[in-house]
Amino acid sequence: MADAARIRASAALVAHEARNGPGVAVVVSAQAGETDRLVGLAAEFGGNPQAGEPYDVIASSGEQVSCGLMSLALAELGLASRVWLGWRLPVRTDGVHGAARITDIAASELGAAIDGGEIAVAPGFQGVTEDNRVTTLGRGGTDTSAVALAAALDAERCDIFTDVDGVYTTDPRIEKRARRLDRISYEEMLEMASLGAKVLQTRSVELAMAKRVPVRVLSSFRAPGEANPGTVVCDEDEIMEKRIVSGIAYSRDEARVTLFSLPDTPTALAQVFTVLAGAGVSVDMIVRSQARSQHAANLSFTVGHADIDRAIDIMRAAQTDLGFADLEAQKELSKVSVIGVGMRSQAGVAQQMFAALAERGIAIDAVSTSEIKISALVPIDYTELAVRALHAAYGLD
Amino acid sequence: MADAARIRASAALVAHEARNGPGVAVVVSAQAGETDRLVGLAAEFGGNPQAGEPYDVIASSGEQVSCGLMSLALAELGLASRVWLGWRLPVRTDGVHGAARITDIAASELGAAIDGGEIAVAPGFQGVTEDNRVTTLGRGGTDTSAVALAAALDAERCDIFTDVDGVYTTDPRIEKRARRLDRISYEEMLEMASLGAKVLQTRSVELAMAKRVPVRVLSSFRAPGEANPGTVVCDEDEIMEKRIVSGIAYSRDEARVTLFSLPDTPTALAQVFTVLAGAGVSVDMIVRSQARSQHAANLSFTVGHADIDRAIDIMRAAQTDLGFADLEAQKELSKVSVIGVGMRSQAGVAQQMFAALAERGIAIDAVSTSEIKISALVPIDYTELAVRALHAAYGLD
């Protein structure tokens, strides 16, 4: 929710739903820039998400204000609503201030109010511990709050209004023929989300999957009543038209380190990542392969561009301890991924990928696979070409 | 609390108290300008104090943020604190959103936390109804919140840090010889406050009087440990050195209307003020005197400068109904008041006042008296002269 005009537009969408369907609960985010402003205020006093309740008391006020504004905007449209702050329901969380997890939402009273004809307006992002101390869910927690409330209300659906009109087969800025998906499974959405298709927060998708809440992603920029089908994120079983591959995701922020001839002991891998984690370097892909020597392995892992030089230094410093023979790094890489629940039962998906890339002369630096995803590292300059090649190869155009 | 520097300075004062005395609870206001900003946001959606809970949800967030900032500032000074928002204690109020009255504060848990060595940080201005809906106390409610919490905690004293260093015998801008009072009774403070010596909100003084909470007004601009005695507002019995007159107050915003020969019936007075109240004109002084005719009275009342023309029009329009013979008005008046609990038992206080004003050739337009106050209307240009004459006449220099 940005300015007054955007709040009014959102209220109009809520009003349309309320007038044309069953009861509605709306979960609001802070106004654009407001959380940054509040976090900045806290930072003036050394406050950060680790500072505990005082930080959360400050940070959560943005959503509180949005609740009041949304309720007033609904009143302008002649609709009765009621504000339900985090402490009021309550939205119970664990005690990890600044990054709390919702444990329970007591929504029966809110549900009764909705049944009585009131729109419920609740803030995203905030909750309270068992001991009634204020918590926040961490950045982007509003999607998660919405899904959790939908689950607590046993709601028919959780609509998430965003600045895009749905989930696409790939990034439309790269491939003009990208299509909006009517439906996508939770699992596929998780892979898409974590690969940088930042439509939904990963946590909210995980929660929706766990609670089996259908989530619809749709545009907040359409007028009420205008066609706005969005993309429904739901259980795999509810997707009639099965596809082998649902989408092509990519991430340009990849750099690879390979350690050659790492001792093949049970603890060697753990040691490497303990050293990296200790230095705050987070790792994405990990590929381990047998080395030529029988008692050694080659280990590749990727980190973000910002961390690569540090990762190399850390590994070199720990070379004696870790016992690897040699180190090689590649800085300018992209990760291109093919995602689809259908590939579980389908042979030849990987082969198709490698062929499509080879056909365009794109070198594959490393490959990793999961049940529903195949990722390949390619030179960064080939990102767009690789995305387009794969989009065509799997018939998504 | 204005900017970060002022919050730090306030935290240092709180820290000094905490280190040198028994437990401390601190009640904070919103940052300077913040409530205005929030009220402005609400106003964009037609929100005002009458809009109910949504307005209060918005307006109360300023104090919430201040709580977090104060707690962080105390942590910087190495002091443990805990935030207790209105819903948490809870601070119960009636259901008059935007102008609620506190009915009860459940402070036992907070009290136990203080006894355990934590500083309690609570927001002013906010509360919740029995039904747990958010309320605000109306502008200036933070003083009232502080006094109410002090009462609930059976606190030794409620310190109110302001931008002045205490209550003076009169306005030091007018009379350089004005002296800070060490102590003043609740009753006197009430008369001072309602006369424009806006050191404390009238409501907070009323509450302090009802609950017998000693309130100390002192400067927030002194360094911790620096002499800062302030003025203690307390029960009359606790003031050893009795004075007949404690202070001279004034208000420049007075205009008088007199109705001549109003019928001397039981309902006539009520009728006049019903008509005025119906038009939203608020009346300050009321003086009724017998008219020459046996069955008529002359009635004078004062209104603010902004209302005088309207008040005259309203009275003229209602002249036939009300049945008065004639109307006279005086626009440019001030009210000068002599206040002191001692005058209850002392004859000649009024005489002294009239003599002091007459000596300087100041015409008295009207007089009204209460048990502990004598007010005289004087021409506005004579305000300062009258204040100085009275300050000297009662030995306050």
mmCIF file of N, CA and C in Angstrom, chain A residues 3-5 7-8 31 34 37-38 41-48 51 53-58 60-61 64-69 71-73 76 81-83 85 87-88 109 118 126 128 131-134, chain B residues 3-5 7-8 31 34 37-38 41-48 51 53-58 60-61 64-69 71-73 76 81-83 85 87-88 109 118 126 128 131-134:
data_model
loop_
_atom_site.group_PDB
_atom_site.id
_atom_site.type_symbol
_atom_site.label_atom_id
_atom_site.label_comp_id
_atom_site.label_asym_id
_atom_site.label_seq_id
_atom_site.Cartn_x
_atom_site.Cartn_y
_atom_site.Cartn_z
ATOM 1 N N ASP A 3 0.450 5.229 -1.419
ATOM 2 C CA ASP A 3 -0.137 6.470 -0.935
ATOM 3 C C ASP A 3 -1.649 6.323 -0.721
ATOM 4 N N ALA A 4 -2.293 7.457 -0.422
ATOM 5 C CA ALA A 4 -3.728 7.440 -0.149
ATOM 6 C C ALA A 4 -4.507 6.853 -1.328
ATOM 7 N N ALA A 5 -4.093 7.198 -2.548
ATOM 8 C CA ALA A 5 -4.804 6.709 -3.733
ATOM 9 C C ALA A 5 -4.732 5.182 -3.813
ATOM 10 N N ILE A 7 -4.300 3.102 -1.283
ATOM 11 C CA ILE A 7 -5.122 2.528 -0.201
ATOM 12 C C ILE A 7 -6.584 2.531 -0.624
ATOM 13 N N ARG A 8 -7.020 3.651 -1.239
ATOM 14 C CA ARG A 8 -8.411 3.726 -1.713
ATOM 15 C C ARG A 8 -8.677 2.645 -2.763
ATOM 16 N N GLN A 31 2.507 1.142 4.756
ATOM 17 C CA GLN A 31 2.606 1.970 3.559
ATOM 18 C C GLN A 31 4.035 1.916 3.027
ATOM 19 N N GLU A 34 7.332 3.079 4.820
ATOM 20 C CA GLU A 34 7.071 3.316 6.237
ATOM 21 C C GLU A 34 7.926 2.396 7.129
ATOM 22 N N ARG A 37 11.341 3.662 7.256
ATOM 23 C CA ARG A 37 11.449 4.836 8.117
ATOM 24 C C ARG A 37 11.525 4.418 9.592
ATOM 25 N N LEU A 38 10.661 3.470 9.969
ATOM 26 C CA LEU A 38 10.618 3.016 11.360
ATOM 27 C C LEU A 38 11.893 2.281 11.749
ATOM 28 N N LEU A 41 14.515 4.806 12.373
ATOM 29 C CA LEU A 41 14.360 5.424 13.697
ATOM 30 C C LEU A 41 14.984 4.540 14.770
ATOM 31 N N ALA A 42 14.634 3.243 14.714
ATOM 32 C CA ALA A 42 15.163 2.303 15.706
ATOM 33 C C ALA A 42 16.685 2.242 15.617
ATOM 34 N N ALA A 43 17.193 2.282 14.375
ATOM 35 C CA ALA A 43 18.638 2.155 14.167
ATOM 36 C C ALA A 43 19.395 3.317 14.806
ATOM 37 N N GLU A 44 18.749 4.485 14.901
ATOM 38 C CA GLU A 44 19.391 5.631 15.555
ATOM 39 C C GLU A 44 19.751 5.310 17.001
ATOM 40 N N PHE A 45 19.050 4.319 17.572
ATOM 41 C CA PHE A 45 19.324 3.923 18.963
ATOM 42 C C PHE A 45 19.898 2.518 19.016
ATOM 43 N N GLY A 46 20.556 2.131 17.940
ATOM 44 C CA GLY A 46 21.165 0.807 17.926
ATOM 45 C C GLY A 46 20.154 -0.318 17.851
ATOM 46 N N GLY A 47 18.903 0.012 17.509
ATOM 47 C CA GLY A 47 17.872 -1.019 17.447
ATOM 48 C C GLY A 47 17.929 -1.785 16.141
ATOM 49 N N ASN A 48 17.867 -3.099 16.208
ATOM 50 C CA ASN A 48 17.812 -3.951 15.024
ATOM 51 C C ASN A 48 16.911 -5.131 15.356
ATOM 52 N N ALA A 51 17.143 -6.790 18.597
ATOM 53 C CA ALA A 51 17.055 -6.000 19.834
ATOM 54 C C ALA A 51 15.870 -6.401 20.698
ATOM 55 N N GLU A 53 11.835 -6.905 21.895
ATOM 56 C CA GLU A 53 10.518 -6.288 21.816
ATOM 57 C C GLU A 53 10.523 -4.809 21.422
ATOM 58 N N PRO A 54 11.425 -3.976 21.955
ATOM 59 C CA PRO A 54 11.355 -2.553 21.578
ATOM 60 C C PRO A 54 11.402 -2.353 20.065
ATOM 61 N N TYR A 55 12.271 -3.086 19.378
ATOM 62 C CA TYR A 55 12.330 -2.986 17.914
ATOM 63 C C TYR A 55 10.996 -3.387 17.302
ATOM 64 N N ASP A 56 10.427 -4.469 17.782
ATOM 65 C CA ASP A 56 9.172 -4.967 17.210
ATOM 66 C C ASP A 56 8.004 -4.011 17.469
ATOM 67 N N VAL A 57 8.036 -3.372 18.635
ATOM 68 C CA VAL A 57 7.004 -2.390 18.967
ATOM 69 C C VAL A 57 7.044 -1.247 17.944
ATOM 70 N N ILE A 58 8.244 -0.851 17.579
ATOM 71 C CA ILE A 58 8.415 0.239 16.604
ATOM 72 C C ILE A 58 8.033 -0.255 15.212
ATOM 73 N N SER A 60 6.321 -2.712 14.072
ATOM 74 C CA SER A 60 4.966 -3.191 13.798
ATOM 75 C C SER A 60 3.950 -2.060 13.702
ATOM 76 N N SER A 61 4.348 -0.845 14.034
ATOM 77 C CA SER A 61 3.367 0.244 14.045
ATOM 78 C C SER A 61 2.929 0.642 12.639
ATOM 79 N N GLN A 64 -0.073 -1.272 11.759
ATOM 80 C CA GLN A 64 -1.168 -0.814 12.623
ATOM 81 C C GLN A 64 -1.838 0.411 12.006
ATOM 82 N N VAL A 65 -1.017 1.369 11.564
ATOM 83 C CA VAL A 65 -1.549 2.583 10.939
ATOM 84 C C VAL A 65 -2.315 2.223 9.658
ATOM 85 N N SER A 66 -1.755 1.310 8.859
ATOM 86 C CA SER A 66 -2.445 0.897 7.629
ATOM 87 C C SER A 66 -3.822 0.306 7.925
ATOM 88 N N CYS A 67 -3.933 -0.450 9.012
ATOM 89 C CA CYS A 67 -5.228 -1.018 9.402
ATOM 90 C C CYS A 67 -6.255 0.089 9.605
ATOM 91 N N GLY A 68 -5.854 1.109 10.354
ATOM 92 C CA GLY A 68 -6.771 2.210 10.610
ATOM 93 C C GLY A 68 -7.177 2.889 9.307
ATOM 94 N N LEU A 69 -6.188 3.111 8.424
ATOM 95 C CA LEU A 69 -6.476 3.799 7.164
ATOM 96 C C LEU A 69 -7.399 2.951 6.280
ATOM 97 N N SER A 71 -9.553 0.730 7.269
ATOM 98 C CA SER A 71 -10.884 0.725 7.873
ATOM 99 C C SER A 71 -11.619 2.030 7.556
ATOM 100 N N LEU A 72 -10.899 3.142 7.611
ATOM 101 C CA LEU A 72 -11.505 4.442 7.273
ATOM 102 C C LEU A 72 -11.892 4.476 5.794
ATOM 103 N N ALA A 73 -11.030 3.934 4.935
ATOM 104 C CA ALA A 73 -11.303 3.926 3.486
ATOM 105 C C ALA A 73 -12.532 3.062 3.187
ATOM 106 N N GLU A 76 -15.581 5.020 4.061
ATOM 107 C CA GLU A 76 -15.913 5.975 2.985
ATOM 108 C C GLU A 76 -16.762 5.314 1.911
ATOM 109 N N SER A 81 -16.384 -2.137 9.078
ATOM 110 C CA SER A 81 -15.214 -3.000 9.262
ATOM 111 C C SER A 81 -14.744 -2.875 10.704
ATOM 112 N N ARG A 82 -13.855 -3.747 11.048
ATOM 113 C CA ARG A 82 -13.300 -3.707 12.400
ATOM 114 C C ARG A 82 -11.832 -4.086 12.347
ATOM 115 N N VAL A 83 -11.027 -3.371 13.150
ATOM 116 C CA VAL A 83 -9.590 -3.616 13.194
ATOM 117 C C VAL A 83 -9.291 -4.695 14.233
ATOM 118 N N LEU A 85 -5.949 -6.065 15.751
ATOM 119 C CA LEU A 85 -4.491 -6.034 15.822
ATOM 120 C C LEU A 85 -3.955 -7.392 16.296
ATOM 121 N N TRP A 87 -2.285 -8.427 18.836
ATOM 122 C CA TRP A 87 -2.526 -8.816 20.229
ATOM 123 C C TRP A 87 -3.987 -9.156 20.461
ATOM 124 N N ARG A 88 -4.859 -8.657 19.581
ATOM 125 C CA ARG A 88 -6.281 -8.754 19.830
ATOM 126 C C ARG A 88 -6.838 -10.145 19.519
ATOM 127 N N GLU A 109 -13.439 -15.341 17.154
ATOM 128 C CA GLU A 109 -14.184 -14.100 17.387
ATOM 129 C C GLU A 109 -14.219 -13.271 16.106
ATOM 130 N N GLU A 118 -19.347 -7.770 9.174
ATOM 131 C CA GLU A 118 -18.243 -6.815 9.247
ATOM 132 C C GLU A 118 -17.045 -7.319 8.457
ATOM 133 N N GLN A 126 2.821 -8.753 12.313
ATOM 134 C CA GLN A 126 2.947 -8.646 13.763
ATOM 135 C C GLN A 126 2.245 -9.773 14.516
ATOM 136 N N VAL A 128 2.122 -11.709 18.881
ATOM 137 C CA VAL A 128 2.528 -11.612 20.286
ATOM 138 C C VAL A 128 2.924 -12.999 20.777
ATOM 139 N N ASP A 131 3.581 -14.831 26.313
ATOM 140 C CA ASP A 131 3.688 -13.889 27.413
ATOM 141 C C ASP A 131 3.216 -12.493 27.005
ATOM 142 N N ASN A 132 2.557 -12.403 25.826
ATOM 143 C CA ASN A 132 2.027 -11.135 25.330
ATOM 144 C C ASN A 132 3.087 -10.071 25.091
ATOM 145 N N ARG A 133 4.220 -10.487 24.571
ATOM 146 C CA ARG A 133 5.200 -9.492 24.154
ATOM 147 C C ARG A 133 5.098 -9.376 22.636
ATOM 148 N N VAL A 134 5.263 -8.141 22.143
ATOM 149 C CA VAL A 134 5.073 -7.874 20.719
ATOM 150 C C VAL A 134 6.209 -8.478 19.892
ATOM 151 N N ASP B 3 13.375 15.078 18.928
ATOM 152 C CA ASP B 3 14.229 14.265 18.064
ATOM 153 C C ASP B 3 15.015 13.234 18.878
ATOM 154 N N ALA B 4 15.938 12.550 18.213
ATOM 155 C CA ALA B 4 16.721 11.504 18.869
ATOM 156 C C ALA B 4 17.476 12.060 20.075
ATOM 157 N N ALA B 5 18.016 13.272 19.918
ATOM 158 C CA ALA B 5 18.792 13.862 21.017
ATOM 159 C C ALA B 5 17.915 14.074 22.248
ATOM 160 N N ILE B 7 15.167 12.395 23.010
ATOM 161 C CA ILE B 7 14.826 11.092 23.588
ATOM 162 C C ILE B 7 15.988 10.594 24.446
ATOM 163 N N ARG B 8 17.220 10.759 23.925
ATOM 164 C CA ARG B 8 18.390 10.353 24.701
ATOM 165 C C ARG B 8 18.470 11.118 26.006
ATOM 166 N N GLN B 31 6.587 11.506 19.461
ATOM 167 C CA GLN B 31 7.605 12.486 19.079
ATOM 168 C C GLN B 31 6.916 13.746 18.570
ATOM 169 N N GLU B 34 4.555 14.086 15.470
ATOM 170 C CA GLU B 34 4.137 12.770 15.001
ATOM 171 C C GLU B 34 2.614 12.597 15.072
ATOM 172 N N ARG B 37 1.062 14.376 12.262
ATOM 173 C CA ARG B 37 1.234 13.640 11.012
ATOM 174 C C ARG B 37 0.204 12.510 10.911
ATOM 175 N N LEU B 38 0.032 11.772 11.994
ATOM 176 C CA LEU B 38 -0.896 10.635 11.994
ATOM 177 C C LEU B 38 -2.341 11.112 11.843
ATOM 178 N N LEU B 41 -2.895 11.934 8.277
ATOM 179 C CA LEU B 41 -3.109 10.722 7.476
ATOM 180 C C LEU B 41 -4.562 10.263 7.588
ATOM 181 N N ALA B 42 -5.054 10.188 8.805
ATOM 182 C CA ALA B 42 -6.432 9.747 9.036
ATOM 183 C C ALA B 42 -7.408 10.708 8.354
ATOM 184 N N ALA B 43 -7.079 11.997 8.422
ATOM 185 C CA ALA B 43 -7.988 13.009 7.859
ATOM 186 C C ALA B 43 -8.139 12.848 6.347
ATOM 187 N N GLU B 44 -7.098 12.318 5.698
ATOM 188 C CA GLU B 44 -7.187 12.082 4.249
ATOM 189 C C GLU B 44 -8.336 11.122 3.919
ATOM 190 N N PHE B 45 -8.743 10.323 4.902
ATOM 191 C CA PHE B 45 -9.837 9.376 4.694
ATOM 192 C C PHE B 45 -11.046 9.754 5.550
ATOM 193 N N GLY B 46 -11.145 11.054 5.839
ATOM 194 C CA GLY B 46 -12.286 11.519 6.622
ATOM 195 C C GLY B 46 -12.232 11.062 8.069
ATOM 196 N N GLY B 47 -11.076 10.608 8.523
ATOM 197 C CA GLY B 47 -10.967 10.126 9.898
ATOM 198 C C GLY B 47 -10.784 11.277 10.874
ATOM 199 N N ASN B 48 -11.540 11.275 11.965
ATOM 200 C CA ASN B 48 -11.388 12.266 13.022
ATOM 201 C C ASN B 48 -11.652 11.563 14.350
ATOM 202 N N ALA B 51 -14.389 9.151 14.661
ATOM 203 C CA ALA B 51 -14.483 8.032 13.718
ATOM 204 C C ALA B 51 -14.382 6.671 14.398
ATOM 205 N N GLU B 53 -12.673 3.429 16.482
ATOM 206 C CA GLU B 53 -11.432 2.704 16.678
ATOM 207 C C GLU B 53 -10.377 2.920 15.581
ATOM 208 N N PRO B 54 -10.757 2.952 14.286
ATOM 209 C CA PRO B 54 -9.706 3.121 13.277
ATOM 210 C C PRO B 54 -8.856 4.364 13.518
ATOM 211 N N TYR B 55 -9.505 5.468 13.869
ATOM 212 C CA TYR B 55 -8.759 6.696 14.174
ATOM 213 C C TYR B 55 -7.809 6.459 15.344
ATOM 214 N N ASP B 56 -8.306 5.817 16.378
ATOM 215 C CA ASP B 56 -7.495 5.600 17.575
ATOM 216 C C ASP B 56 -6.332 4.651 17.309
ATOM 217 N N VAL B 57 -6.561 3.677 16.438
ATOM 218 C CA VAL B 57 -5.493 2.737 16.057
ATOM 219 C C VAL B 57 -4.345 3.508 15.400
ATOM 220 N N ILE B 58 -4.712 4.478 14.572
ATOM 221 C CA ILE B 58 -3.705 5.296 13.882
ATOM 222 C C ILE B 58 -3.034 6.247 14.877
ATOM 223 N N SER B 60 -2.780 6.366 18.072
ATOM 224 C CA SER B 60 -2.042 5.838 19.222
ATOM 225 C C SER B 60 -0.685 5.260 18.850
ATOM 226 N N SER B 61 -0.407 5.135 17.533
ATOM 227 C CA SER B 61 0.849 4.482 17.147
ATOM 228 C C SER B 61 2.070 5.358 17.437
ATOM 229 N N GLN B 64 3.361 4.489 20.753
ATOM 230 C CA GLN B 64 3.901 3.122 20.678
ATOM 231 C C GLN B 64 5.354 3.155 20.196
ATOM 232 N N VAL B 65 5.584 3.925 19.125
ATOM 233 C CA VAL B 65 6.943 4.048 18.583
ATOM 234 C C VAL B 65 7.872 4.679 19.624
ATOM 235 N N SER B 66 7.390 5.714 20.321
ATOM 236 C CA SER B 66 8.210 6.362 21.356
ATOM 237 C C SER B 66 8.612 5.370 22.445
ATOM 238 N N CYS B 67 7.704 4.462 22.797
ATOM 239 C CA CYS B 67 8.020 3.439 23.806
ATOM 240 C C CYS B 67 9.226 2.610 23.363
ATOM 241 N N GLY B 68 9.169 2.156 22.109
ATOM 242 C CA GLY B 68 10.274 1.353 21.602
ATOM 243 C C GLY B 68 11.576 2.132 21.617
ATOM 244 N N LEU B 69 11.510 3.395 21.189
ATOM 245 C CA LEU B 69 12.726 4.213 21.131
ATOM 246 C C LEU B 69 13.269 4.473 22.539
ATOM 247 N N SER B 71 12.895 2.572 25.156
ATOM 248 C CA SER B 71 13.449 1.320 25.654
ATOM 249 C C SER B 71 14.840 1.064 25.055
ATOM 250 N N LEU B 72 14.994 1.345 23.748
ATOM 251 C CA LEU B 72 16.301 1.191 23.098
ATOM 252 C C LEU B 72 17.312 2.181 23.691
ATOM 253 N N ALA B 73 16.858 3.425 23.939
ATOM 254 C CA ALA B 73 17.757 4.439 24.491
ATOM 255 C C ALA B 73 18.216 4.035 25.892
ATOM 256 N N GLU B 76 20.876 1.435 25.573
ATOM 257 C CA GLU B 76 22.176 2.053 25.272
ATOM 258 C C GLU B 76 22.890 2.493 26.546
ATOM 259 N N SER B 81 14.762 -2.628 30.409
ATOM 260 C CA SER B 81 13.416 -2.054 30.475
ATOM 261 C C SER B 81 12.465 -2.961 29.724
ATOM 262 N N ARG B 82 11.194 -2.669 29.889
ATOM 263 C CA ARG B 82 10.189 -3.454 29.199
ATOM 264 C C ARG B 82 9.053 -2.537 28.790
ATOM 265 N N VAL B 83 8.544 -2.780 27.569
ATOM 266 C CA VAL B 83 7.451 -1.967 27.048
ATOM 267 C C VAL B 83 6.116 -2.573 27.483
ATOM 268 N N LEU B 85 2.408 -1.785 26.495
ATOM 269 C CA LEU B 85 1.442 -1.014 25.712
ATOM 270 C C LEU B 85 0.083 -1.002 26.413
ATOM 271 N N TRP B 87 -2.884 -2.058 25.693
ATOM 272 C CA TRP B 87 -3.650 -3.313 25.736
ATOM 273 C C TRP B 87 -3.004 -4.307 26.685
ATOM 274 N N ARG B 88 -1.712 -4.122 26.976
ATOM 275 C CA ARG B 88 -0.976 -5.138 27.699
ATOM 276 C C ARG B 88 -1.252 -5.108 29.190
ATOM 277 N N GLU B 109 1.223 -6.623 37.414
ATOM 278 C CA GLU B 109 2.305 -7.322 36.720
ATOM 279 C C GLU B 109 3.463 -6.359 36.437
ATOM 280 N N GLU B 118 13.414 -4.028 36.473
ATOM 281 C CA GLU B 118 13.210 -3.506 35.116
ATOM 282 C C GLU B 118 12.545 -2.139 35.168
ATOM 283 N N GLN B 126 -3.100 6.223 25.257
ATOM 284 C CA GLN B 126 -3.839 5.089 24.713
ATOM 285 C C GLN B 126 -4.405 4.163 25.772
ATOM 286 N N VAL B 128 -7.623 0.656 26.144
ATOM 287 C CA VAL B 128 -8.552 -0.262 25.471
ATOM 288 C C VAL B 128 -9.846 -0.341 26.273
ATOM 289 N N ASP B 131 -14.121 -4.353 25.852
ATOM 290 C CA ASP B 131 -14.193 -5.246 24.702
ATOM 291 C C ASP B 131 -12.873 -5.275 23.926
ATOM 292 N N ASN B 132 -11.813 -4.703 24.508
ATOM 293 C CA ASN B 132 -10.493 -4.695 23.889
ATOM 294 C C ASN B 132 -10.439 -3.956 22.561
ATOM 295 N N ARG B 133 -11.147 -2.863 22.462
ATOM 296 C CA ARG B 133 -10.990 -2.023 21.284
ATOM 297 C C ARG B 133 -10.106 -0.843 21.679
ATOM 298 N N VAL B 134 -9.266 -0.434 20.712
ATOM 299 C CA VAL B 134 -8.272 0.597 21.007
ATOM 300 C C VAL B 134 -8.941 1.966 21.173
#
